[in-house]
Short mmCIF file of C-alpha atoms and ligand atoms in Angstrom, two decimals:
data_model
loop_
_atom_site.label_atom_id
_atom_site.label_comp_id
_atom_site.label_asym_id
_atom_site.label_seq_id
_atom_site.Cartn_x
_atom_site.Cartn_y
_atom_site.Cartn_z
CA MET A 1 123.71 216.39 10.34
CA PRO A 2 124.17 218.81 7.41
CA SER A 3 121.78 221.76 7.02
CA PRO A 4 118.87 221.01 4.79
CA ALA A 5 119.11 222.25 1.20
CA ILE A 6 115.99 223.54 -0.55
CA LEU A 7 114.73 222.26 -3.89
CA PHE A 8 113.04 224.73 -6.31
CA PRO A 9 111.43 224.08 -9.65
CA ALA A 10 113.72 224.94 -12.57
CA ASP A 11 112.64 227.44 -15.19
CA PRO A 12 111.15 225.32 -17.98
CA LEU A 13 112.80 227.68 -20.53
CA ASN A 14 116.21 227.70 -18.81
CA PRO A 15 116.68 224.59 -16.61
CA ARG A 16 119.85 225.96 -14.95
CA ARG A 17 117.80 228.78 -13.35
CA PRO A 18 114.97 228.69 -10.81
CA ASP A 19 111.44 229.11 -12.13
CA PRO A 20 110.86 232.93 -12.27
CA HIS A 21 108.06 232.63 -9.66
CA PHE A 22 110.59 231.28 -7.14
CA ALA A 23 113.70 233.19 -8.24
CA TRP A 24 113.52 235.78 -5.43
CA GLU A 25 113.16 233.05 -2.82
CA ALA A 26 116.20 231.18 -4.20
CA ARG A 27 118.22 234.42 -4.28
CA LEU A 28 117.26 235.26 -0.70
CA LEU A 29 118.17 231.74 0.40
CA ARG A 30 121.63 232.13 -1.16
CA ASP A 31 122.08 235.49 0.57
CA LEU A 32 121.27 233.80 3.87
CA GLY A 33 123.94 231.21 3.27
CA GLY A 34 121.56 228.42 2.23
CA VAL A 35 121.99 225.97 -0.64
CA HIS A 36 119.44 225.16 -3.33
CA HIS A 37 119.10 222.63 -6.12
CA LEU A 38 116.68 222.54 -9.05
CA VAL A 39 114.12 219.94 -10.08
CA ASP A 40 111.97 219.53 -13.21
CA HIS A 41 108.40 220.04 -12.09
CA ASP A 42 106.83 218.98 -15.39
CA ALA A 43 108.69 215.69 -15.30
CA LEU A 44 107.52 215.06 -11.73
CA LEU A 45 103.96 215.46 -12.88
CA THR A 46 103.92 212.58 -15.43
CA GLY A 47 103.83 209.85 -12.74
CA ASP A 48 106.45 207.81 -14.59
CA ALA A 49 109.32 206.53 -12.41
CA ASP A 50 111.94 207.23 -15.11
CA ASP A 51 110.64 210.79 -15.41
CA ALA A 52 110.84 211.24 -11.60
CA ARG A 53 114.48 210.01 -11.69
CA GLY A 54 115.21 212.44 -14.52
CA ALA A 55 113.44 215.28 -12.70
CA VAL A 56 115.93 215.10 -9.82
CA ARG A 57 119.11 214.45 -11.81
CA ARG A 58 120.60 217.86 -10.90
CA VAL A 59 120.29 217.11 -7.19
CA PRO A 60 123.78 215.93 -6.00
CA GLU A 61 124.14 212.32 -4.83
CA GLY A 62 124.12 211.95 -1.05
CA VAL A 63 122.66 215.42 -0.52
CA GLY A 64 120.97 214.48 2.79
CA PRO A 65 118.03 216.45 4.31
CA LEU A 66 115.84 218.45 1.92
CA TRP A 67 112.90 220.76 1.83
CA TYR A 68 110.97 221.61 -1.37
CA ARG A 69 109.57 225.04 -2.14
CA GLY A 70 107.59 224.91 -5.36
CA TRP A 71 104.40 224.27 -7.28
CA MET A 72 101.82 221.94 -5.83
CA LEU A 73 102.15 218.25 -6.62
CA PRO A 74 99.34 215.67 -6.31
CA SER A 75 100.10 213.49 -3.28
CA ALA A 76 100.96 210.44 -5.39
CA ARG A 77 103.43 212.51 -7.39
CA TYR A 78 105.00 213.78 -4.18
CA ALA A 79 105.52 210.15 -3.15
CA GLY A 80 107.35 209.47 -6.47
CA PHE A 81 109.40 212.59 -5.94
CA ALA A 82 110.45 211.43 -2.41
CA GLY A 83 111.30 207.97 -3.80
CA ALA A 84 113.48 209.33 -6.63
CA LEU A 85 115.32 211.51 -4.11
CA ALA A 86 115.78 208.69 -1.64
CA ALA A 87 117.41 206.62 -4.42
CA ARG A 88 120.17 209.23 -4.55
CA GLY A 89 120.57 209.83 -0.87
CA GLY A 90 118.15 212.78 -0.53
CA ASN A 91 115.70 212.85 2.34
CA LEU A 92 112.64 215.09 2.05
CA LEU A 93 111.91 216.25 5.62
CA THR A 94 108.15 215.99 4.96
CA SER A 95 107.23 212.37 4.32
CA PRO A 96 104.67 211.46 1.61
CA ALA A 97 102.10 210.66 4.32
CA GLY A 98 102.80 213.99 6.03
CA TYR A 99 102.44 215.81 2.71
CA ALA A 100 99.09 214.18 1.98
CA ALA A 101 97.82 214.92 5.54
CA ALA A 102 98.47 218.67 5.26
CA HIS A 103 97.73 219.08 1.54
CA GLU A 104 94.35 217.34 1.26
CA LEU A 105 91.29 218.35 3.32
CA PRO A 106 90.37 214.78 4.44
CA GLY A 107 93.96 214.45 5.74
CA TRP A 108 93.74 217.36 8.21
CA TYR A 109 90.00 217.72 8.74
CA GLY A 110 89.72 215.25 11.67
CA VAL A 111 92.27 217.18 13.65
CA PHE A 112 90.79 220.63 12.89
CA GLU A 113 87.09 219.67 13.18
CA GLY A 114 85.33 222.26 15.32
CA ALA A 115 87.91 224.95 14.41
CA THR A 116 87.10 224.85 10.63
CA PRO A 117 83.79 225.00 8.73
CA PRO A 118 81.93 221.63 8.88
CA SER A 119 82.74 219.66 5.75
CA ALA A 120 81.67 216.52 3.90
CA TRP A 121 83.44 214.92 0.97
CA ILE A 122 82.80 212.45 -1.80
CA PRO A 123 85.89 210.63 -3.16
CA SER A 124 86.04 210.65 -6.94
CA GLY A 125 87.44 207.13 -7.00
CA ASN A 126 90.33 207.88 -9.32
CA ASP A 127 93.26 210.21 -9.41
CA GLY A 128 92.19 212.96 -11.83
CA ASP A 129 91.72 211.88 -15.44
CA GLY A 130 88.45 213.79 -15.78
CA ALA A 131 86.54 212.26 -12.87
CA ALA A 132 82.76 211.98 -13.18
CA ALA A 133 80.61 214.31 -11.04
CA PRO A 134 79.06 212.67 -7.96
CA GLY A 135 75.58 211.38 -8.49
CA PRO A 136 72.40 212.85 -6.85
CA ARG A 137 72.34 210.19 -4.17
CA GLU A 138 75.90 210.86 -3.07
CA LEU A 139 75.24 214.59 -3.07
CA GLU A 140 72.12 214.16 -1.04
CA ALA A 141 74.00 212.08 1.52
CA ALA A 142 76.82 214.63 1.75
CA VAL A 143 74.28 217.45 2.15
CA ALA A 144 72.56 215.49 4.92
CA ARG A 145 75.91 215.10 6.72
CA LEU A 146 76.14 218.90 6.76
CA GLY A 147 72.67 219.31 8.29
CA GLY A 148 70.64 219.54 5.08
CA SER A 149 70.23 223.32 4.70
CA GLY A 150 72.04 226.65 4.61
CA PRO A 151 74.72 228.11 2.33
CA ALA A 152 77.85 226.18 1.39
CA ILE A 153 80.92 226.24 -0.80
CA VAL A 154 82.33 223.58 -3.14
CA LYS A 155 85.95 222.63 -3.62
CA ASP A 156 88.08 219.54 -4.16
CA TYR A 157 90.53 218.06 -1.59
CA VAL A 158 92.97 220.92 -2.38
CA LYS A 159 91.54 223.79 -4.37
CA SER A 160 88.36 225.76 -5.01
CA ARG A 161 87.32 227.73 -8.06
CA LYS A 162 86.72 230.86 -5.99
CA HIS A 163 87.18 233.04 -9.13
CA GLU A 164 84.05 231.41 -10.58
CA TRP A 165 82.23 232.02 -7.32
CA HIS A 166 78.58 231.89 -8.47
CA GLU A 167 79.10 229.35 -11.18
CA ALA A 168 81.34 226.77 -9.51
CA CYS A 169 81.94 227.59 -5.83
CA TYR A 170 79.08 229.08 -3.86
CA VAL A 171 75.85 227.18 -3.08
CA PRO A 172 73.22 229.59 -1.62
CA GLU A 173 71.05 226.83 -0.20
CA LEU A 174 71.99 223.16 0.31
CA ALA A 175 68.30 222.16 0.51
CA ASP A 176 68.05 223.01 -3.18
CA LEU A 177 69.65 219.75 -4.40
CA ALA A 178 69.24 220.62 -8.05
CA ALA A 179 71.26 223.79 -7.51
CA VAL A 180 73.89 221.83 -5.53
CA GLY A 181 74.14 219.45 -8.45
CA ARG A 182 74.59 222.30 -10.94
CA VAL A 183 77.38 224.02 -9.03
CA VAL A 184 79.17 220.72 -8.26
CA GLY A 185 78.76 219.54 -11.86
CA ARG A 186 80.19 222.74 -13.22
CA PHE A 187 83.07 222.62 -10.67
CA VAL A 188 83.96 219.05 -11.72
CA GLU A 189 83.74 219.97 -15.39
CA LEU A 190 86.03 223.02 -14.96
CA GLN A 191 88.59 221.11 -12.78
CA GLY A 192 88.74 218.40 -15.47
CA GLU A 193 91.85 216.27 -15.12
CA PHE A 194 93.10 218.50 -12.27
CA LEU A 195 90.34 217.52 -9.85
CA ALA A 196 92.24 216.49 -6.69
CA GLY A 197 90.80 213.57 -4.74
CA GLY A 198 87.08 214.28 -4.79
CA VAL A 199 84.40 216.89 -4.13
CA VAL A 200 84.08 218.68 -0.77
CA LEU A 201 81.07 220.56 0.48
CA ARG A 202 81.69 223.02 3.35
CA ARG A 203 79.17 225.01 5.30
CA PHE A 204 79.53 228.72 4.39
CA GLU A 205 80.51 230.92 7.31
CA GLU A 206 80.36 234.74 7.35
CA PHE A 207 83.90 236.09 7.68
CA ASP A 208 85.21 239.65 7.89
CA ARG A 209 85.50 240.78 4.29
CA ALA A 210 87.36 243.48 2.39
CA ALA A 211 87.21 244.69 -1.19
CA VAL A 212 89.61 242.85 -3.52
CA ASN A 213 92.29 245.13 -5.04
CA GLY A 214 90.62 248.15 -3.50
CA GLY A 215 87.65 247.62 -5.81
CA GLU A 216 84.10 247.96 -4.57
CA VAL A 217 82.38 245.13 -6.36
CA GLU A 218 83.89 241.97 -5.01
CA LYS A 219 84.51 241.42 -1.31
CA ARG A 220 86.54 238.48 -0.07
CA ALA A 221 87.27 237.06 3.32
CA VAL A 222 90.29 238.67 4.98
CA GLU A 223 92.70 235.82 5.66
CA ALA A 224 95.96 235.50 7.51
CA ARG A 225 98.45 232.82 6.39
CA VAL A 226 100.41 231.43 9.27
CA TRP A 227 103.54 229.30 8.54
CA TRP A 228 104.43 226.70 11.16
CA LEU A 229 107.61 224.74 11.69
CA ASP A 230 107.64 222.01 14.34
CA GLY A 231 104.52 223.46 15.88
CA ARG A 232 105.78 227.04 16.15
CA PRO A 233 104.68 230.00 14.01
CA ILE A 234 107.68 231.19 11.98
CA LEU A 235 105.85 233.68 9.81
CA VAL A 236 102.43 235.41 10.18
CA GLY A 237 101.30 237.41 7.17
CA PRO A 238 98.48 238.07 4.78
CA HIS A 239 97.05 235.55 2.30
CA PRO A 240 98.85 235.89 -1.07
CA ASP A 241 95.60 237.07 -2.73
CA ALA A 242 95.72 240.29 -0.67
CA PRO A 243 99.43 240.76 0.13
CA HIS A 244 99.07 244.23 1.57
CA GLN A 245 96.38 243.37 4.06
CA VAL A 246 97.31 243.87 7.73
CA VAL A 247 96.33 240.81 9.74
CA GLU A 248 96.65 239.97 13.43
CA PRO A 249 95.18 236.57 13.92
CA GLN A 250 94.79 234.84 17.29
CA LEU A 251 96.89 231.68 17.26
CA ALA A 252 96.18 230.35 20.75
CA GLY A 253 93.75 227.59 19.74
CA VAL A 254 95.52 226.72 16.50
CA SER A 255 99.03 225.81 17.67
CA SER A 256 97.95 222.74 19.60
CA LEU A 257 95.99 221.49 16.56
CA VAL A 258 99.04 221.97 14.35
CA ARG A 259 101.12 220.00 16.82
CA THR A 260 98.51 217.25 16.87
CA LEU A 261 98.56 217.06 13.08
CA GLY A 262 102.30 216.26 13.48
CA CYS A 263 103.55 217.57 10.12
CA ARG A 264 106.76 219.62 10.50
CA PHE A 265 106.15 222.42 7.99
CA VAL A 266 102.56 223.55 7.31
CA THR A 267 100.43 226.64 6.72
CA THR A 268 97.06 227.53 8.16
CA ASP A 269 94.83 230.16 6.57
CA LEU A 270 92.74 231.92 9.25
CA ALA A 271 89.75 234.22 8.92
CA ARG A 272 87.79 236.09 11.59
CA LEU A 273 84.09 235.45 11.95
CA ALA A 274 82.11 238.54 11.08
CA ASP A 275 80.21 238.42 14.38
CA GLY A 276 83.52 238.89 16.19
CA SER A 277 83.31 235.51 17.94
CA GLY A 278 86.77 234.36 16.91
CA TRP A 279 89.10 233.04 14.20
CA ARG A 280 88.48 230.01 12.05
CA VAL A 281 90.82 227.79 10.09
CA VAL A 282 89.75 228.15 6.44
CA GLU A 283 92.31 225.65 5.25
CA VAL A 284 95.56 223.88 6.04
CA GLY A 285 98.39 223.40 3.54
CA ASP A 286 101.80 221.85 3.17
CA GLY A 287 104.28 224.66 3.73
CA GLN A 288 106.43 223.47 0.82
CA VAL A 289 103.74 224.24 -1.76
CA SER A 290 101.94 227.23 -0.12
CA ASP A 291 102.39 230.47 -1.97
CA LEU A 292 104.15 233.35 -0.24
CA PRO A 293 102.60 236.81 -0.52
CA ARG A 294 104.51 239.20 -2.82
CA GLY A 295 106.85 241.53 -0.99
CA ILE A 296 106.83 239.66 2.35
CA ASP A 297 110.11 239.29 4.24
CA ALA A 298 110.73 235.55 4.09
CA SER A 299 114.22 235.62 5.63
CA GLY A 300 113.09 234.34 9.03
CA LEU A 301 111.12 231.51 7.35
CA LEU A 302 114.08 230.43 5.18
CA THR A 303 116.54 230.76 8.04
CA SER A 304 114.29 228.51 10.18
CA LEU A 305 114.03 225.90 7.36
CA ILE A 306 117.77 225.60 6.89
CA ALA A 307 118.31 225.45 10.66
CA ALA A 308 115.71 222.67 11.05
N1 ATP B 401 83.40 227.61 4.57
C1 ATP B 401 83.59 228.83 4.04
N2 ATP B 401 82.81 229.86 4.36
C2 ATP B 401 82.98 231.10 3.81
N3 ATP B 401 83.91 231.34 2.86
C3 ATP B 401 84.71 230.35 2.47
C4 ATP B 401 84.59 229.04 3.06
N4 ATP B 401 85.54 228.27 2.47
C5 ATP B 401 86.18 229.06 1.58
N5 ATP B 401 85.69 230.30 1.59
C6 ATP B 401 86.13 231.41 0.76
O1 ATP B 401 86.55 230.88 -0.48
C7 ATP B 401 87.96 231.11 -0.68
C8 ATP B 401 88.61 229.91 -1.30
O2 ATP B 401 88.50 228.79 -0.43
P1 ATP B 401 89.73 227.90 -0.09
O3 ATP B 401 90.76 228.77 0.56
O4 ATP B 401 89.30 226.75 0.69
O5 ATP B 401 90.22 227.47 -1.53
P2 ATP B 401 91.53 227.54 -2.33
O6 ATP B 401 91.14 227.52 -3.74
O7 ATP B 401 92.36 226.44 -1.79
O8 ATP B 401 92.29 228.86 -1.99
P3 ATP B 401 93.87 229.21 -1.88
O9 ATP B 401 94.10 230.22 -2.91
O10 ATP B 401 93.98 229.76 -0.51
O11 ATP B 401 94.68 227.97 -2.07
C9 ATP B 401 88.48 231.43 0.71
O12 ATP B 401 89.60 232.29 0.59
C10 ATP B 401 87.32 232.12 1.35
O13 ATP B 401 87.26 233.49 0.99
MG1 MG B 402 92.52 229.25 0.42
#
């Protein structure tokens, strides 16, 4: 079987070049002897089958096995992407079902339950398009599933609005249903058409924290991002939000969970509980669309991908 090639998003301003955000990765891949092709990310996002075909027109016919390294795609768009590639003999090594399982919290939560903060979710019932906020009854039921009291955070199936922490992310007390409704309502409003899947409430846990950018005002959880291929860690580094942080997570309990999930290429973000009692999985992601921290040595990761 030929070595997998890697697909990167093209620069919207210069479609023959990789998007500037991924240019260093594409260059490193070439230096390592790998092959890349470019796809049109904007065209993949429309959801139209003709656009998906056009998005992959620069990928050679009969290319064989493929990985993607690029911007996030909604799971339905990833399925269209895989279909358009298959029609020209390209085989994404992460299936659409595998992508959804790693990318969306309800897809991985069952496997990681107990190792990740308890979570409850409310499907929005449509795929973006400015979903309505959940009603008070649905929120009350979700709060009850989390035990009814204590602090929590709000996100959708994929992303939070951690930069609007007090307004649209952090809930100081779940028992205050009016406050839960305000934070969730603001979150849904700000996500707008980009709301992925539905609203998730997660019990807040106290992690080790460090000042962001050396500042003193805001302190964020110190997270390690671990990259897994076929159940083995191929890169352990900081979270891209704090690329210079030194992290040494314990992986012992996590690797068996990653193997159970069964997706070939995933990331896990890990944080240490402030009471020193261990490491928690903050979230799981598809390795193809997880951001790499600036300045990290990704040669081992890319070498593993093209040898897979
Ligand atoms: N259950 C929790 N308890 C405490 N802090 C949390 C919890 N969940 C998330 N956080 C904090 O909020 C941040 C954002 O949450 P999360 O990583 O789930 O969202 P995100 O928007 O997907 O982030 P990313 O940039 O990693 O993709 C985390 O980095 C962590 O600092
Ligand atoms: Mg995160």
